[in-house]
mmCIF file of C-alpha atoms in Angstrom:
data_model
loop_
_atom_site.group_PDB
_atom_site.id
_atom_site.type_symbol
_atom_site.label_atom_id
_atom_site.label_comp_id
_atom_site.label_asym_id
_atom_site.label_seq_id
_atom_site.Cartn_x
_atom_site.Cartn_y
_atom_site.Cartn_z
ATOM 1 C CA MET A 1 26.104 -16.854 1.187
ATOM 2 C CA LYS A 2 27.565 -13.454 1.034
ATOM 3 C CA LYS A 3 26.206 -10.803 -0.816
ATOM 4 C CA LEU A 4 27.816 -8.977 -3.963
ATOM 5 C CA LYS A 5 28.402 -5.362 -3.202
ATOM 6 C CA LEU A 6 27.032 -2.974 -5.441
ATOM 7 C CA SER A 7 30.293 -1.606 -6.721
ATOM 8 C CA ASP A 8 31.323 -5.436 -7.443
ATOM 9 C CA LEU A 9 28.492 -6.135 -9.347
ATOM 10 C CA LYS A 10 28.943 -2.846 -11.576
ATOM 11 C CA LYS A 11 32.376 -4.144 -12.276
ATOM 12 C CA ARG A 12 31.102 -7.517 -13.543
ATOM 13 C CA LEU A 13 28.195 -6.520 -15.177
ATOM 14 C CA GLY A 14 30.408 -3.332 -17.253
ATOM 15 C CA GLU A 15 33.047 -6.854 -18.390
ATOM 16 C CA LEU A 16 30.075 -8.507 -20.290
ATOM 17 C CA ASP A 17 29.240 -8.247 -23.785
ATOM 18 C CA LYS A 18 25.793 -6.821 -24.949
ATOM 19 C CA LYS A 19 24.523 -10.403 -25.981
ATOM 20 C CA GLU A 20 25.438 -12.019 -22.315
ATOM 21 C CA LEU A 21 23.607 -8.905 -20.259
ATOM 22 C CA ILE A 22 20.378 -9.426 -22.518
ATOM 23 C CA ASN A 23 20.580 -12.968 -21.645
ATOM 24 C CA MET A 24 20.850 -12.251 -17.852
ATOM 25 C CA ILE A 25 18.210 -9.720 -17.758
ATOM 26 C CA THR A 26 15.599 -12.040 -19.658
ATOM 27 C CA GLU A 27 16.325 -14.677 -16.850
ATOM 28 C CA ILE A 28 16.219 -12.677 -14.178
ATOM 29 C CA HIS A 29 12.784 -11.308 -15.558
ATOM 30 C CA LYS A 30 11.333 -14.902 -16.242
ATOM 31 C CA ASN A 31 12.475 -15.881 -12.814
ATOM 32 C CA ASN A 32 10.829 -12.762 -10.477
ATOM 33 C CA LYS A 33 7.686 -11.123 -10.515
ATOM 34 C CA ALA A 34 8.706 -8.224 -8.925
ATOM 35 C CA VAL A 35 11.156 -7.843 -12.092
ATOM 36 C CA GLN A 36 8.301 -8.219 -14.396
ATOM 37 C CA ASP A 37 6.561 -5.788 -12.705
ATOM 38 C CA TYR A 38 9.644 -3.054 -12.355
ATOM 39 C CA PHE A 39 10.399 -3.581 -16.434
ATOM 40 C CA ALA A 40 6.331 -3.209 -16.909
ATOM 41 C CA VAL A 41 6.581 -0.172 -15.000
ATOM 42 C CA LYS A 42 9.507 0.989 -17.151
ATOM 43 C CA PHE A 43 8.497 0.593 -20.234
ATOM 44 C CA SER A 44 4.418 0.537 -20.699
ATOM 45 C CA GLY A 45 4.308 3.423 -17.885
ATOM 46 C CA GLU A 46 0.951 4.861 -16.516
ATOM 47 C CA SER A 47 -0.979 1.434 -18.076
ATOM 48 C CA ALA A 48 1.176 -0.586 -16.126
ATOM 49 C CA VAL A 49 1.003 1.347 -13.175
ATOM 50 C CA ALA A 50 -3.002 1.581 -13.075
ATOM 51 C CA ASP A 51 -2.795 -2.136 -13.637
ATOM 52 C CA LEU A 52 -0.749 -3.072 -10.447
ATOM 53 C CA PHE A 53 -2.678 -0.855 -8.607
ATOM 54 C CA GLY A 54 -5.567 -2.541 -9.659
ATOM 55 C CA GLN A 55 -4.144 -5.776 -8.765
ATOM 56 C CA ALA A 56 -3.118 -4.367 -5.334
ATOM 57 C CA GLN A 57 -6.778 -3.187 -4.390
ATOM 58 C CA LYS A 58 -7.509 -6.877 -5.185
ATOM 59 C CA GLU A 59 -5.371 -8.304 -2.919
ATOM 60 C CA ILE A 60 -5.897 -6.175 0.062
ATOM 61 C CA GLN A 61 -10.087 -6.733 -0.962
ATOM 62 C CA ASN A 62 -9.103 -10.717 -0.843
ATOM 63 C CA GLU A 63 -7.763 -10.394 2.766
ATOM 64 C CA PHE A 64 -11.213 -8.651 4.044
ATOM 65 C CA PHE A 65 -13.984 -9.414 1.731
ATOM 66 C CA PRO A 66 -13.038 -11.816 -0.760
ATOM 67 C CA ASP A 67 -15.372 -12.628 -3.652
ATOM 68 C CA ARG A 68 -16.293 -15.877 -2.060
ATOM 69 C CA GLY A 69 -15.702 -17.176 1.121
ATOM 70 C CA HIS A 70 -14.731 -15.387 4.534
ATOM 71 C CA GLY A 71 -11.821 -12.990 4.462
ATOM 72 C CA LYS A 72 -8.724 -14.685 5.900
ATOM 73 C CA LEU A 73 -7.632 -10.814 7.435
ATOM 74 C CA ARG A 74 -3.931 -11.554 6.723
ATOM 75 C CA LEU A 75 -2.955 -7.989 7.702
ATOM 76 C CA SER A 76 0.708 -8.798 6.325
ATOM 77 C CA VAL A 77 -0.215 -9.917 2.989
ATOM 78 C CA ALA A 78 -2.376 -6.647 2.476
ATOM 79 C CA LYS A 79 0.299 -4.656 3.781
ATOM 80 C CA LYS A 80 2.932 -6.587 1.488
ATOM 81 C CA ALA A 81 0.741 -5.756 -1.874
ATOM 82 C CA ILE A 82 0.714 -1.920 -0.641
ATOM 83 C CA SER A 83 4.563 -1.835 -0.236
ATOM 84 C CA ASP A 84 5.643 -3.851 -3.195
ATOM 85 C CA PHE A 85 3.262 -1.475 -5.466
ATOM 86 C CA LYS A 86 5.198 1.381 -3.609
ATOM 87 C CA LYS A 87 8.679 -0.068 -4.079
ATOM 88 C CA VAL A 88 8.073 -1.060 -8.117
ATOM 89 C CA THR A 89 6.070 2.246 -8.836
ATOM 90 C CA GLY A 90 7.046 4.406 -6.439
ATOM 91 C CA ASP A 91 3.853 6.720 -7.113
ATOM 92 C CA GLU A 92 3.392 8.128 -3.662
ATOM 93 C CA VAL A 93 -0.712 9.160 -4.515
ATOM 94 C CA ARG A 94 -1.639 6.090 -5.398
ATOM 95 C CA THR A 95 0.710 3.860 -2.588
ATOM 96 C CA ALA A 96 -1.653 6.751 -0.008
ATOM 97 C CA ASP A 97 -4.725 5.709 -1.869
ATOM 98 C CA LEU A 98 -4.270 1.786 -1.007
ATOM 99 C CA MET A 99 -3.241 2.784 2.662
ATOM 100 C CA LEU A 100 -6.509 4.259 2.908
ATOM 101 C CA PHE A 101 -8.309 1.348 1.564
ATOM 102 C CA TYR A 102 -6.970 -0.768 3.777
ATOM 103 C CA VAL A 103 -7.788 1.233 6.772
ATOM 104 C CA GLU A 104 -11.512 1.651 5.177
ATOM 105 C CA LEU A 105 -11.717 -2.213 4.435
ATOM 106 C CA GLY A 106 -10.817 -2.709 8.134
ATOM 107 C CA THR A 107 -12.946 -0.530 9.566
ATOM 108 C CA LYS A 108 -15.832 -1.935 7.349
ATOM 109 C CA PHE A 109 -14.751 -5.775 8.463
ATOM 110 C CA THR A 110 -14.731 -4.995 12.135
ATOM 111 C CA ALA A 111 -18.103 -2.910 11.672
ATOM 112 C CA THR A 112 -19.578 -5.712 10.021
ATOM 113 C CA TYR A 113 -18.020 -8.745 12.126
ATOM 114 C CA GLY A 114 -17.643 -7.317 15.560
ATOM 115 C CA ASP A 115 -14.293 -6.211 17.356
ATOM 116 C CA ILE A 116 -11.133 -7.758 16.716
ATOM 117 C CA ASP A 117 -8.132 -7.199 18.714
ATOM 118 C CA MET A 118 -5.526 -4.635 19.547
ATOM 119 C CA PRO A 119 -2.952 -5.702 17.482
ATOM 120 C CA PHE A 120 -5.515 -5.120 14.328
ATOM 121 C CA TYR A 121 -6.569 -1.612 15.468
ATOM 122 C CA ASN A 122 -3.046 -0.690 15.866
ATOM 123 C CA SER A 123 -2.392 -1.694 12.633
ATOM 124 C CA MET A 124 -5.361 0.195 10.896
ATOM 125 C CA LEU A 125 -4.548 3.232 13.054
ATOM 126 C CA SER A 126 -0.600 3.038 12.013
ATOM 127 C CA MET A 127 -1.636 2.697 8.299
ATOM 128 C CA TYR A 128 -4.300 5.816 8.800
ATOM 129 C CA GLU A 129 -1.346 8.096 10.546
ATOM 130 C CA LYS A 130 0.860 7.211 7.501
ATOM 131 C CA VAL A 131 -2.063 8.612 5.319
ATOM 132 C CA VAL A 132 -2.808 11.762 7.333
ATOM 133 C CA ASP A 133 0.951 12.463 7.243
ATOM 134 C CA SER A 134 1.130 12.223 3.710
ATOM 135 C CA CYS A 135 -1.940 14.665 3.599
ATOM 136 C CA GLU A 136 -0.534 16.927 5.702
ATOM 137 C CA LYS A 137 2.518 17.680 3.538
ATOM 138 C CA ASP A 138 0.193 17.563 0.272
ATOM 139 C CA HIS A 139 -2.993 19.870 0.413
ATOM 140 C CA ALA A 140 -3.941 18.307 -3.240
ATOM 141 C CA LEU A 141 -3.514 15.366 -1.635
ATOM 142 C CA TYR A 142 -5.650 16.119 1.284
ATOM 143 C CA LYS A 143 -8.329 17.411 -0.968
ATOM 144 C CA SER A 144 -8.575 14.247 -2.979
ATOM 145 C CA PHE A 145 -9.158 11.885 0.005
ATOM 146 C CA GLU A 146 -10.757 14.475 2.531
ATOM 147 C CA ASN A 147 -14.299 12.643 2.664
ATOM 148 C CA ARG A 148 -12.593 9.600 2.544
ATOM 149 C CA LEU A 149 -10.699 10.441 5.647
ATOM 150 C CA TYR A 150 -13.784 11.345 7.471
ATOM 151 C CA GLU A 151 -15.883 8.564 6.590
ATOM 152 C CA VAL A 152 -13.618 6.200 7.943
ATOM 153 C CA VAL A 153 -13.979 7.972 11.251
ATOM 154 C CA ASP A 154 -17.934 8.417 10.936
ATOM 155 C CA MET A 155 -17.891 4.554 10.310
ATOM 156 C CA SER A 156 -15.552 4.083 13.211
ATOM 157 C CA GLU A 157 -18.103 4.753 15.753
ATOM 158 C CA GLY A 158 -18.959 2.266 18.143
ATOM 159 C CA ILE A 159 -15.949 0.114 17.944
ATOM 160 C CA GLY A 160 -14.090 -0.896 20.919
ATOM 161 C CA TRP A 161 -10.765 -0.831 21.868
ATOM 162 C CA GLY A 162 -10.395 3.297 21.345
ATOM 163 C CA TYR A 163 -10.066 3.005 17.813
ATOM 164 C CA HIS A 164 -12.522 5.544 17.155
ATOM 165 C CA ASP A 165 -11.135 8.553 19.652
ATOM 166 C CA GLU A 166 -7.841 7.659 18.095
ATOM 167 C CA LEU A 167 -8.840 7.818 14.667
ATOM 168 C CA CYS A 168 -10.656 11.477 15.573
ATOM 169 C CA ASP A 169 -7.084 12.620 17.066
ATOM 170 C CA LEU A 170 -5.513 11.652 13.850
ATOM 171 C CA TYR A 171 -8.096 13.020 11.586
ATOM 172 C CA TYR A 172 -8.275 16.590 13.850
ATOM 173 C CA SER A 173 -4.824 16.579 13.558
ATOM 174 C CA LEU A 174 -4.663 17.688 10.098
ATOM 175 C CA SER A 175 -3.955 21.330 9.881
ATOM 176 C CA TRP A 176 -6.241 22.144 6.798
ATOM 177 C CA LEU A 177 -9.171 21.504 8.579
ATOM 178 C CA GLY A 178 -8.722 24.983 10.612
ATOM 179 C CA ASP A 179 -8.817 26.522 6.496
ATOM 180 C CA GLU A 180 -11.940 25.300 5.813
#
């Protein structure tokens, strides 16, 4: 199936009357959760963003430490929750918070249950690096995450595959550390 170009879409939408547009948008809204979330953010603002943040946290938590049973450790599901949140809200601070939360839970998981495998640690390190990069660009963000960033490094002591060493390298690369 050939995708409709944005210019063609705009042209076709411009040909519709108000009632047809409303019907089309409500139909899309009914059938697509991402669209529902998008409109919730657009029309409800901060309260919708806060709700979506809580939902994303819960999705991430469930992959590592669900309320019942054992975590399935589907990293792709947890990362998708972060990505979906960012796409819908554009909230960089809370997105970084979710990324750090992901690493915190991953580190806690391996500290609790033992070594996992290299792809697991690579995923954690990649996400931690994104948080460090965001903090490097924004001192206020660094200050709000300062303790949590260090706690992940501290919690990783003794974890295999060079995980702790890599986290240390990333953490100590922060230029803000020299200012204190």
